[in-house]
mmCIF file of C-alpha atoms in Angstrom:
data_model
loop_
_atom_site.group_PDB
_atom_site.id
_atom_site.type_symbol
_atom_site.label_atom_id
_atom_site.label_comp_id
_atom_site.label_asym_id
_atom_site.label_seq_id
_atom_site.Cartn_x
_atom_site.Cartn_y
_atom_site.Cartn_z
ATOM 1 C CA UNK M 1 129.844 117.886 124.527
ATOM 2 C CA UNK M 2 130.807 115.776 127.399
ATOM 3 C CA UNK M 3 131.731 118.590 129.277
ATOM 4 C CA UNK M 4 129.945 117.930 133.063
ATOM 5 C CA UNK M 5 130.815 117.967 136.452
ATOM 6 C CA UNK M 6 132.741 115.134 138.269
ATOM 7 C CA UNK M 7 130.303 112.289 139.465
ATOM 8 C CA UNK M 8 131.518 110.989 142.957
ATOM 9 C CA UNK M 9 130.629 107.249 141.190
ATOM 10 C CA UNK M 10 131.992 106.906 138.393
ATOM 11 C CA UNK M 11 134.648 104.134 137.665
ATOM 12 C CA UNK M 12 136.647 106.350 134.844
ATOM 13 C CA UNK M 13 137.137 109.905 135.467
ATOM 14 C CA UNK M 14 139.300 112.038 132.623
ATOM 15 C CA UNK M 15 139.292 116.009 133.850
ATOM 16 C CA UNK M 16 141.051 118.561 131.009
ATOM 17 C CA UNK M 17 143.181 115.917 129.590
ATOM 18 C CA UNK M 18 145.249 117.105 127.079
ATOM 19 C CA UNK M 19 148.579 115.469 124.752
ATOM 20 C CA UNK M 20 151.692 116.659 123.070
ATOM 21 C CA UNK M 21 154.215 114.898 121.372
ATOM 22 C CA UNK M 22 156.780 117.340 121.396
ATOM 23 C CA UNK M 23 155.167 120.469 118.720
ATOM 24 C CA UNK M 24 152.337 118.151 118.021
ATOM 25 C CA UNK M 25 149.016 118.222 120.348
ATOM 26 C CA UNK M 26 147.038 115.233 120.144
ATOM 27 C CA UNK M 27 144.481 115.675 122.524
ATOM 28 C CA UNK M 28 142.782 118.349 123.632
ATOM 29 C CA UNK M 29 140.849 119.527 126.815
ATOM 30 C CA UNK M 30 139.302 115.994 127.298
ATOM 31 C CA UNK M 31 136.380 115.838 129.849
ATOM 32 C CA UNK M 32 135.087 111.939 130.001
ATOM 33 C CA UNK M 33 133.199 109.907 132.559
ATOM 34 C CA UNK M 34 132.244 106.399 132.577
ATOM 35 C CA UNK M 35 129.978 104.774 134.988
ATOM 36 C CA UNK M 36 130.671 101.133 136.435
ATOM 37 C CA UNK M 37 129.615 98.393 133.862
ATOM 38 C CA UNK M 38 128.964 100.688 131.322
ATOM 39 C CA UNK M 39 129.937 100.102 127.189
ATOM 40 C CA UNK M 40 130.981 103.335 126.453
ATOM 41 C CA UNK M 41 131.619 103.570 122.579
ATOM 42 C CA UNK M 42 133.959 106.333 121.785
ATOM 43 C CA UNK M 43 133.351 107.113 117.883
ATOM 44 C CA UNK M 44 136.007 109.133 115.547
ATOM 45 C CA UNK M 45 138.072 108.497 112.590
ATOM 46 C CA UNK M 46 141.709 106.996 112.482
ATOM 47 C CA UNK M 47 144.737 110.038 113.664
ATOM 48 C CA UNK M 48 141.994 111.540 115.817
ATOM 49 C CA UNK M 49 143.779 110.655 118.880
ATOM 50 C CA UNK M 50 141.596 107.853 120.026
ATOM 51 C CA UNK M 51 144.196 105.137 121.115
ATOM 52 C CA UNK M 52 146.312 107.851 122.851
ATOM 53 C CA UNK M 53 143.350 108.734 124.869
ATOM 54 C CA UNK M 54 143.579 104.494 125.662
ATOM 55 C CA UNK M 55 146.787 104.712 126.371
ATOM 56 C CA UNK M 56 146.647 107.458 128.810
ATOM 57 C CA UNK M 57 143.466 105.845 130.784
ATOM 58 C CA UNK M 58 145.501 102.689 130.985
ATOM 59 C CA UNK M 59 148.661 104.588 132.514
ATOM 60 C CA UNK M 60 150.911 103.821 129.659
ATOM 61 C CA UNK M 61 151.172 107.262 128.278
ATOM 62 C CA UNK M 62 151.254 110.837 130.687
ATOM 63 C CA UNK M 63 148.854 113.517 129.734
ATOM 64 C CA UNK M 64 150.428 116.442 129.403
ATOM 65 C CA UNK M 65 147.750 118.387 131.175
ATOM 66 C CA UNK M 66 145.139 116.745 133.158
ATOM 67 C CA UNK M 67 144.275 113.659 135.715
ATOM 68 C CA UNK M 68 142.654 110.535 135.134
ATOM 69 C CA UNK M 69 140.843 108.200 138.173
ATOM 70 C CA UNK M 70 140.107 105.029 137.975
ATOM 71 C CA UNK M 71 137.240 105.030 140.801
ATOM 72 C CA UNK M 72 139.204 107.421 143.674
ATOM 73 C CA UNK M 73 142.547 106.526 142.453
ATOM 74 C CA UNK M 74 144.617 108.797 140.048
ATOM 75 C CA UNK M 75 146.538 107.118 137.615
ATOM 76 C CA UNK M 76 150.025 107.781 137.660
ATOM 77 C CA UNK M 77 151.550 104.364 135.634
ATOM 78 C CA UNK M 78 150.476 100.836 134.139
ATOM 79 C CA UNK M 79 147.132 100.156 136.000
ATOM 80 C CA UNK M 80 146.790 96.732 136.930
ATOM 81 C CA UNK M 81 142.913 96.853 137.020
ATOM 82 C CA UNK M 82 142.856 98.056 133.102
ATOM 83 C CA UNK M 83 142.733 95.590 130.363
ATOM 84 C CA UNK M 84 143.618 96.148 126.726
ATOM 85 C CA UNK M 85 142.487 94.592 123.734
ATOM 86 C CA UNK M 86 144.288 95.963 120.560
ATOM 87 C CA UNK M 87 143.286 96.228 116.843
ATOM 88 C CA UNK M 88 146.312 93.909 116.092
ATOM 89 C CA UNK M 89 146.783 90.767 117.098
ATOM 90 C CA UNK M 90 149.113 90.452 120.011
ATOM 91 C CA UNK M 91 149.045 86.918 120.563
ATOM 92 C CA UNK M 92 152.736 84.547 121.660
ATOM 93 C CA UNK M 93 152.894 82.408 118.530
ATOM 94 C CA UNK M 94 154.737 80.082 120.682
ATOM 95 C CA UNK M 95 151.748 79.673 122.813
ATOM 96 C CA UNK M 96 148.763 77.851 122.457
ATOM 97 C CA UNK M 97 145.416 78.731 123.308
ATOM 98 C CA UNK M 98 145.508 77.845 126.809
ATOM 99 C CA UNK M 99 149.089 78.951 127.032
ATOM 100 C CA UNK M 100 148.230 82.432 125.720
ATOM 101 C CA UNK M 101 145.379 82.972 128.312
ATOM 102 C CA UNK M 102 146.990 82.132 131.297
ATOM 103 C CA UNK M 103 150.196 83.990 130.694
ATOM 104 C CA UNK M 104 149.177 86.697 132.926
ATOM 105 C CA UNK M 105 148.215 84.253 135.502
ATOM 106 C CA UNK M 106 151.608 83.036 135.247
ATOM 107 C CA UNK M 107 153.445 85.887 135.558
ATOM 108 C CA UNK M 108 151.484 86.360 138.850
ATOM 109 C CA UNK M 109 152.606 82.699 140.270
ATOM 110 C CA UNK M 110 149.140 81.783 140.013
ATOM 111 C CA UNK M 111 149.168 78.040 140.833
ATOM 112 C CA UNK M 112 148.994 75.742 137.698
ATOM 113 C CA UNK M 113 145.646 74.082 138.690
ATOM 114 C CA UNK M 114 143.893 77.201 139.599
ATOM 115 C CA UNK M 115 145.055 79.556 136.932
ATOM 116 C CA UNK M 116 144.027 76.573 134.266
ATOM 117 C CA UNK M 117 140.350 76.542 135.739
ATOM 118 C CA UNK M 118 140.260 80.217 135.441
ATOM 119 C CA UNK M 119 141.883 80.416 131.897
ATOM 120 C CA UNK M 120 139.056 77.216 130.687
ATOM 121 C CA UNK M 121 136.420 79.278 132.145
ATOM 122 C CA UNK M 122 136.650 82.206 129.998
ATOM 123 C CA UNK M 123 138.268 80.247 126.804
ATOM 124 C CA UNK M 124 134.763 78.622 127.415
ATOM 125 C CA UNK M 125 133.248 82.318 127.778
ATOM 126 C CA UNK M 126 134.787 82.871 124.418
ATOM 127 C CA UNK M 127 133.461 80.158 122.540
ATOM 128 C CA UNK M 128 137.049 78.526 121.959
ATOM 129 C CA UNK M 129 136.769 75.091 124.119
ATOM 130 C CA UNK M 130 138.095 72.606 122.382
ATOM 131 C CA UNK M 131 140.864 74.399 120.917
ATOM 132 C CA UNK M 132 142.608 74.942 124.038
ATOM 133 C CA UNK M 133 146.234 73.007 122.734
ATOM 134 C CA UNK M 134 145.954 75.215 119.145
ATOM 135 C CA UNK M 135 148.255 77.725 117.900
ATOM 136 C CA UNK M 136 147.393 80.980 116.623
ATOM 137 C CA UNK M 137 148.509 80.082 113.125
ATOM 138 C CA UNK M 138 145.846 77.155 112.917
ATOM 139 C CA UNK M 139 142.962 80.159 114.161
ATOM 140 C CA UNK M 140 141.356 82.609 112.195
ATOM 141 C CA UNK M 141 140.961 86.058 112.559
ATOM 142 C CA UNK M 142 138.150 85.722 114.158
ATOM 143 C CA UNK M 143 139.392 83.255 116.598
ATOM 144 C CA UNK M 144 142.786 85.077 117.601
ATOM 145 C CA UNK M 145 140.649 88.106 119.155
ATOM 146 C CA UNK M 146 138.566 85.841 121.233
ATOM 147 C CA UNK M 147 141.843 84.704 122.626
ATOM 148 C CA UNK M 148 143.187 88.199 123.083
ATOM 149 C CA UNK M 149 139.430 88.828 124.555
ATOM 150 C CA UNK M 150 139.784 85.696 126.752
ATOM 151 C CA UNK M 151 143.323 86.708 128.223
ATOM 152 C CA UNK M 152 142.449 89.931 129.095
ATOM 153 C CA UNK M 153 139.227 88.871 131.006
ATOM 154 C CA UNK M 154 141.462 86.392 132.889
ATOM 155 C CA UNK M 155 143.044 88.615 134.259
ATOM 156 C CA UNK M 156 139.616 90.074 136.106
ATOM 157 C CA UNK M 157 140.225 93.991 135.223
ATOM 158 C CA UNK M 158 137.597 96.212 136.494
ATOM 159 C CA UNK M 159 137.396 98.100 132.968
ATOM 160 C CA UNK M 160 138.215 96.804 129.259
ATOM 161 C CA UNK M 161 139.798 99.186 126.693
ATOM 162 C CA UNK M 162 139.117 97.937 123.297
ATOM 163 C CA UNK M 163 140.838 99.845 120.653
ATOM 164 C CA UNK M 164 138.986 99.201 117.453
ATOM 165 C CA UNK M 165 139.629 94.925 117.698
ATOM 166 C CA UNK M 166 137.672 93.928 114.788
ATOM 167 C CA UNK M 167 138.848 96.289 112.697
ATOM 168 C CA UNK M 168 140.644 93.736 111.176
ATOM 169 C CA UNK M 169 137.655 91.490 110.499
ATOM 170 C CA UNK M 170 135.532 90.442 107.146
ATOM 171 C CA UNK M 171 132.354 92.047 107.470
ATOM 172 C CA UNK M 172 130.768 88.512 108.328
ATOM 173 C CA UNK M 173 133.294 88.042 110.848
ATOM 174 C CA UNK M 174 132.994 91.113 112.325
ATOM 175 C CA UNK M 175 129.365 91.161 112.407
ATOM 176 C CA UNK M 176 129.451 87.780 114.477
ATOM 177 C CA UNK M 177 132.001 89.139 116.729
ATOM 178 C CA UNK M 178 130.121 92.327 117.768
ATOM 179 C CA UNK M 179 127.038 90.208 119.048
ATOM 180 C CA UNK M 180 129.475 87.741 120.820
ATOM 181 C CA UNK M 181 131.514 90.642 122.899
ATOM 182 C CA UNK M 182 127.575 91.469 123.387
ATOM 183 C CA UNK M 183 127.320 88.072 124.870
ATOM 184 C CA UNK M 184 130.136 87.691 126.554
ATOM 185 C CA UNK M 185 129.687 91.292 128.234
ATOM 186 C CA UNK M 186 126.389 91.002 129.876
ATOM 187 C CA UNK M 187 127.601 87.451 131.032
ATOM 188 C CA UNK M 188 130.367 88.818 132.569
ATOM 189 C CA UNK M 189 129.801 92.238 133.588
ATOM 190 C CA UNK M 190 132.521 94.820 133.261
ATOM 191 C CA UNK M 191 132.963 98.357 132.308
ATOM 192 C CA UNK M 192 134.164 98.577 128.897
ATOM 193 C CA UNK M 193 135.021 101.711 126.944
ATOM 194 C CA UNK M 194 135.363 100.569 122.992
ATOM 195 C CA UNK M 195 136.754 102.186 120.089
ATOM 196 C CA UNK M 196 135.410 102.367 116.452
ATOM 197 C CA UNK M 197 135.289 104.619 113.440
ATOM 198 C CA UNK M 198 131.828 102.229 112.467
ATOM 199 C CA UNK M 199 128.974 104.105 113.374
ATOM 200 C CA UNK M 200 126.740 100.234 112.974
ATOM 201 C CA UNK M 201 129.066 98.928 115.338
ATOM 202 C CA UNK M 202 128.946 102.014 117.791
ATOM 203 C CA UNK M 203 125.065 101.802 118.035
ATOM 204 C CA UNK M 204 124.965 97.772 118.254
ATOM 205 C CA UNK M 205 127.458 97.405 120.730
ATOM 206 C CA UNK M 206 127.214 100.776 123.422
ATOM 207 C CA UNK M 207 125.133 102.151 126.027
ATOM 208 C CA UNK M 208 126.887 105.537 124.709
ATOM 209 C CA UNK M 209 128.310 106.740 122.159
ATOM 210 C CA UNK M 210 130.945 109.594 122.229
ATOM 211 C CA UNK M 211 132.466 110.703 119.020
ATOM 212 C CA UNK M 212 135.904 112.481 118.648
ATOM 213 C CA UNK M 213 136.195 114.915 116.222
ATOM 214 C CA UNK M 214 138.202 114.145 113.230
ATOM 215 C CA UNK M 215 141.634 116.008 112.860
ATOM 216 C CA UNK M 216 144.028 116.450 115.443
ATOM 217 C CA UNK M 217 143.743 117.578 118.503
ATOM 218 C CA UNK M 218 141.107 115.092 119.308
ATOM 219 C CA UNK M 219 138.304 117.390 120.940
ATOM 220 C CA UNK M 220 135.019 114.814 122.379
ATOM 221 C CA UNK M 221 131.933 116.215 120.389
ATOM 222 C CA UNK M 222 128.444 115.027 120.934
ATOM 223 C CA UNK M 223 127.344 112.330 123.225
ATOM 224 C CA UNK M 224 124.233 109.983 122.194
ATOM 225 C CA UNK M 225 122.216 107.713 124.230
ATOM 226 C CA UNK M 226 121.792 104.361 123.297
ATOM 227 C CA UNK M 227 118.187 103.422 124.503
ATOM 228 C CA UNK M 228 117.103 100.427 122.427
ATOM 229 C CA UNK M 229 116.847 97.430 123.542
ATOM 230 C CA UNK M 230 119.421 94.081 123.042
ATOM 231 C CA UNK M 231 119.651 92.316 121.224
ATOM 232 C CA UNK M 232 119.771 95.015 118.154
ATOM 233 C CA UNK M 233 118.916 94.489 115.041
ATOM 234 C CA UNK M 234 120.510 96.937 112.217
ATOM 235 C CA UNK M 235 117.697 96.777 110.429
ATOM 236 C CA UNK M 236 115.371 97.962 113.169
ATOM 237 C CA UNK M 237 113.723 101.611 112.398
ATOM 238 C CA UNK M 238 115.072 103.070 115.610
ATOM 239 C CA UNK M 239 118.131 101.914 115.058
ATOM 240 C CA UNK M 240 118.264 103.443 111.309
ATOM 241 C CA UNK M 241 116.832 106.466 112.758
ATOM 242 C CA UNK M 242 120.382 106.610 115.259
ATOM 243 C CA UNK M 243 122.330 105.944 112.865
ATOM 244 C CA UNK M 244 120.977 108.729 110.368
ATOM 245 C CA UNK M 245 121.029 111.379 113.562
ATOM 246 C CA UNK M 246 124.678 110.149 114.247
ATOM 247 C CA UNK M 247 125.704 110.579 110.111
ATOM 248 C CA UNK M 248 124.092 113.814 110.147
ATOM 249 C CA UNK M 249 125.706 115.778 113.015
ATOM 250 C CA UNK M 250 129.038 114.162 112.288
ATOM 251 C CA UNK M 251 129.424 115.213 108.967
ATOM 252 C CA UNK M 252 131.170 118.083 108.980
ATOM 253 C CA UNK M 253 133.599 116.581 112.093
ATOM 254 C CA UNK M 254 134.431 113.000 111.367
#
């Protein structure tokens, strides 16, 4: 279990979070800790409580019980140094590339010259230059989460929340897209906590893996260290041998 005492370092601190929606508890007794540039993989099926959990790191939901930090600093509402990348697609279709990147830049009154070099730095990062004045109907799947990837890196937040964004990828697609967030992560160093029910994608992509136990309330279950090194390949025999260990003792709780 994760339970363990609270590190004076760590850059996400969760301490006996818990979650009700009125009769309904969603989370329950939640110990997690997540050091600074750290991909934390948090593994569990779908309705285990997994994007709450998001939610409530990222201030947009209250625990009912419980205190989150983001280094020293509890989180009491939207935290500006959090950045979310959802399963969905939550691009302006009025946009275009460049328009959808530096929208948060905007908002900020960002000047146009310098929030355009920062958005064409990381639609670079993403692999999208050259599509800068597209729309998100003329990109594929693919294509829109490098955007939504792009725009929340632009915005230079100190952690990443990725709720399960290739979810809604081919298995091609998605395979190409785990080794670029590889990419683009140890180019651009941030702490990243990632959500998956995909226990190939947990052990290609994290430094640790956390699963969530299946059924609500969402109760964190074993932790694994990911000690092989990048890049992965799934076929490696160490990597097989994770994946077994992870299929095995999840069985009966996934």
């Amino acid at each position: 279990m994760e339970n363990r005492s609270e590190p004076l370092n760590y850059k996400i601190s969760c301490t006996g979070i818990s979650k009700n929606f009125g009769d309904t508890k969603v989370l329950e007794k939640i110990d997690l800790f997540v050091k600074e540039n750290e991909f934390v993989v948090i593994l569990g099926p779908g309705q285990s409580g997994k994007s709450t959990l998001f939610r409530i790191i990222a201030g947009l939901e209250t625990p009912s019980t419980g205190t989150v930090k983001i280094e020293d600093k509890e989180v009491s509402g939207p935290e500006p140094t959090v950045g979310f990348v959802f399963q969905r697609y939550t691009l302006f279709p009025w946009k275009t590339v460049m328009g959808n990147v530096e929208m948060s830049l905007k908002l900020k009154n960002m000047p146009l010259q310098k929030r355009r070099e920062i958005a064409q730095h990381y639609i670079d990062l993403v692999g999208l230059g050259g599509f800068e004045k597209s729309y998100p109907h003329q990109l594929s799947g693919g294509m829109k989460q490098r955007v939504g990837i792009a725009r929340a890196y632009a915005n230079n937040p100190k952690i990443m929340l990725m709720d399960e964004p290739f979810g809604q990828l081919d298995a091609q697609t998605r395979i190409l897209m785990e080794q670029e967030m590889v990419r683009i992560w140890e180019a651009e160093k941030r702490t990243i906590c990632f959500v998956t029910n995909n226990i190939e994608e947990a052990i290609f992509l994290g430094d640790r893996i956390i699963t969530l136990e299946g059924k609500l309330p969402g109760r964190l279950g074993l932790a694994y260290e990911v000690n092989l090194p990048r890049p992965r390949e799934f076929t490696d025999i160490e990597f097989l041998k994770l994946r077994q260990k992870i299929t095995d003792d999840t069985q009966l709780t996934l």
